[in-house]
Tab-separated table of N, CA and C in Angstrom:
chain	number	residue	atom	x	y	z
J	1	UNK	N	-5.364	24.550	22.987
J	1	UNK	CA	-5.005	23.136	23.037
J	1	UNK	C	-3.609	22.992	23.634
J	2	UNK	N	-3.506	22.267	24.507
J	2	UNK	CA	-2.088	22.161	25.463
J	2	UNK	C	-1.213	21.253	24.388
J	3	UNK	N	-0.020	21.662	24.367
J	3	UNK	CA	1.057	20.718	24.005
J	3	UNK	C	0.855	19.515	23.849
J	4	UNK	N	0.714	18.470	25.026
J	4	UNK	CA	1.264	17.416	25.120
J	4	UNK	C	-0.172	16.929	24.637
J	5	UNK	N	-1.452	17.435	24.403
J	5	UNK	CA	-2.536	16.456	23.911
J	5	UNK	C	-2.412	16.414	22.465
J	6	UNK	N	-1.133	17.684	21.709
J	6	UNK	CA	-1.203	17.778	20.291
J	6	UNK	C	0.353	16.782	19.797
J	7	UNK	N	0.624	16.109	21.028
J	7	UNK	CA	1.635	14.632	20.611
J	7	UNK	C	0.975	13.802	20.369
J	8	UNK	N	-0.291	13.263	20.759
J	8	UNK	CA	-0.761	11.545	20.563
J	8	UNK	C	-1.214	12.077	19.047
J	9	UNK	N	-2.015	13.021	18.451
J	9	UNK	CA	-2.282	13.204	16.985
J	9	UNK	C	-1.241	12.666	16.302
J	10	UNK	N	-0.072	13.607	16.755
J	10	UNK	CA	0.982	13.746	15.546
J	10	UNK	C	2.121	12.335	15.799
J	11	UNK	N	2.232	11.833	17.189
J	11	UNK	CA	2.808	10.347	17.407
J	11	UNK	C	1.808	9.386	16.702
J	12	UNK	N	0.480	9.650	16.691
J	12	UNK	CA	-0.244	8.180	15.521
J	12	UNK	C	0.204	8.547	14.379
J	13	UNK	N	0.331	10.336	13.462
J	13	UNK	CA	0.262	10.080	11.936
J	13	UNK	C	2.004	10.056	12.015
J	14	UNK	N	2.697	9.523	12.649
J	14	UNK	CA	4.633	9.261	12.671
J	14	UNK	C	4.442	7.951	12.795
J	15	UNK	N	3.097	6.879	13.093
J	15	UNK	CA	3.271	5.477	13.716
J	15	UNK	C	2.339	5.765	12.310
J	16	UNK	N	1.361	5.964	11.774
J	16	UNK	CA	1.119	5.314	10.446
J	16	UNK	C	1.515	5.867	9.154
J	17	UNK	N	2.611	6.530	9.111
J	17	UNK	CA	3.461	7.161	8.111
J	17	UNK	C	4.578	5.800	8.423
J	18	UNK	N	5.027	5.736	9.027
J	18	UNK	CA	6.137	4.587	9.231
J	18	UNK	C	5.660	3.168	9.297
J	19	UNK	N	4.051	3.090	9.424
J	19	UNK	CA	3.766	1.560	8.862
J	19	UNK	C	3.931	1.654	7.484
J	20	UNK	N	3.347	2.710	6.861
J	20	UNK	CA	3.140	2.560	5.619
J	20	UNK	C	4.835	2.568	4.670
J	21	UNK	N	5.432	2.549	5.459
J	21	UNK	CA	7.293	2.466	5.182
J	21	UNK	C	7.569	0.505	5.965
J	22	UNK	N	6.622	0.105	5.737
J	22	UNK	CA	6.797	-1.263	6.800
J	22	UNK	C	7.319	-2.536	5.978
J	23	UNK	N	7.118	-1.872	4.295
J	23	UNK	CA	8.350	-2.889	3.099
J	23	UNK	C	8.772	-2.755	3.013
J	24	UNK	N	9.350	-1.106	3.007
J	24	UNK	CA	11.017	-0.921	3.295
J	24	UNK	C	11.623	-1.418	4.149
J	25	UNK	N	11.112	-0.749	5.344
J	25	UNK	CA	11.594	-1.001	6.988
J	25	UNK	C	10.742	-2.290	7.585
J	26	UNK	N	11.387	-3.518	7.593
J	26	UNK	CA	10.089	-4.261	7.883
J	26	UNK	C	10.746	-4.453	9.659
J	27	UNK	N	11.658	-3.876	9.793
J	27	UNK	CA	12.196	-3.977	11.611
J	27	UNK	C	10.647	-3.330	12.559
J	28	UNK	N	10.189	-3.778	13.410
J	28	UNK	CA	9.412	-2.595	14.148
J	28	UNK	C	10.145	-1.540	15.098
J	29	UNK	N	11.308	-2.741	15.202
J	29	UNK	CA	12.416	-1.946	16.221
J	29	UNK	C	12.365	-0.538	15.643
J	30	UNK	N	13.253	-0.790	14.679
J	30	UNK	CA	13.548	0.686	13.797
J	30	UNK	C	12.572	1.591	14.115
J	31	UNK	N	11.575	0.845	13.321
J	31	UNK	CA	10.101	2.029	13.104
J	31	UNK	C	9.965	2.538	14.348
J	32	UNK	N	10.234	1.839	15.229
J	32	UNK	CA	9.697	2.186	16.666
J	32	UNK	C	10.459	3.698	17.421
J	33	UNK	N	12.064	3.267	16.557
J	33	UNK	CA	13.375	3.943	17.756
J	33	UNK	C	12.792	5.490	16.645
J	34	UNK	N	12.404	5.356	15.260
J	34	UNK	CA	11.949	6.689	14.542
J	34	UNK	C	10.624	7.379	15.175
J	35	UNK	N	10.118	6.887	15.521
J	35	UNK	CA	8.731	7.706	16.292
J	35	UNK	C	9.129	8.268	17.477
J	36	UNK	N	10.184	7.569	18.499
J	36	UNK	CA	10.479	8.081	19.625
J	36	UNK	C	11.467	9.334	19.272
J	37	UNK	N	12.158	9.082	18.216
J	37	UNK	CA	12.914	10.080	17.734
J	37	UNK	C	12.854	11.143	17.592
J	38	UNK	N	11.516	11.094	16.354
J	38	UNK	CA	10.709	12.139	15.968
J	38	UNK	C	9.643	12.950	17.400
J	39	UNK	N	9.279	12.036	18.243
J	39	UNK	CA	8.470	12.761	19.402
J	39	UNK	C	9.981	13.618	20.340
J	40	UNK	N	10.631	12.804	20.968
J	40	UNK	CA	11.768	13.977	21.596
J	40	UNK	C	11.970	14.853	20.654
J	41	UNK	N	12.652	14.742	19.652
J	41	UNK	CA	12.753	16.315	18.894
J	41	UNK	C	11.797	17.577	19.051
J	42	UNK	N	10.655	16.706	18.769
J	42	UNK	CA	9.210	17.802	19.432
J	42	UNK	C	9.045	18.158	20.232
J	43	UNK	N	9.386	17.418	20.860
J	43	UNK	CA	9.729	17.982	22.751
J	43	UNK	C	10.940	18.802	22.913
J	44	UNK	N	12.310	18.650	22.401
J	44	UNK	CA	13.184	19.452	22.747
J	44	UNK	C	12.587	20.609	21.961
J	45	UNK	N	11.853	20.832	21.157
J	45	UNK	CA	11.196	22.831	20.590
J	45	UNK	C	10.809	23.034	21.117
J	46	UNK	N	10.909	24.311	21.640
J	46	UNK	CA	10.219	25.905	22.781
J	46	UNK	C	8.852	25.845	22.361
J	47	UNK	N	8.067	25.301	23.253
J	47	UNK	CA	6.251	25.403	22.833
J	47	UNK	C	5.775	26.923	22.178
J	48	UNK	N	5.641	26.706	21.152
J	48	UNK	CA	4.927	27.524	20.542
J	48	UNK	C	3.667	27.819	21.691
């Protein structure tokens, strides 16, 4: 399985882990700038 098809899995369960944070965080901004966050980080690690 190539890299970049094992981001859209793990970018939906970071987009519905962070809805389900959507009474805390009710910004989407936020939620939004944390998923992009969390995906570059994944990207800056040496592909396994």
């Amino acid at each position: 399985m190539s890299f970049k098809k094992m981001l859209l899995p793990l970018g939906l369960i970071c987009f519905l882990f962070g809805s389900s944070q959507a009474v805390a965080v009710p910004s989407p901004t936020e939620q939004l700038r944390e998923v992009v966050d969390g995906v570059m980080a994944l990207l800056k690690q040496p592909e396994v």
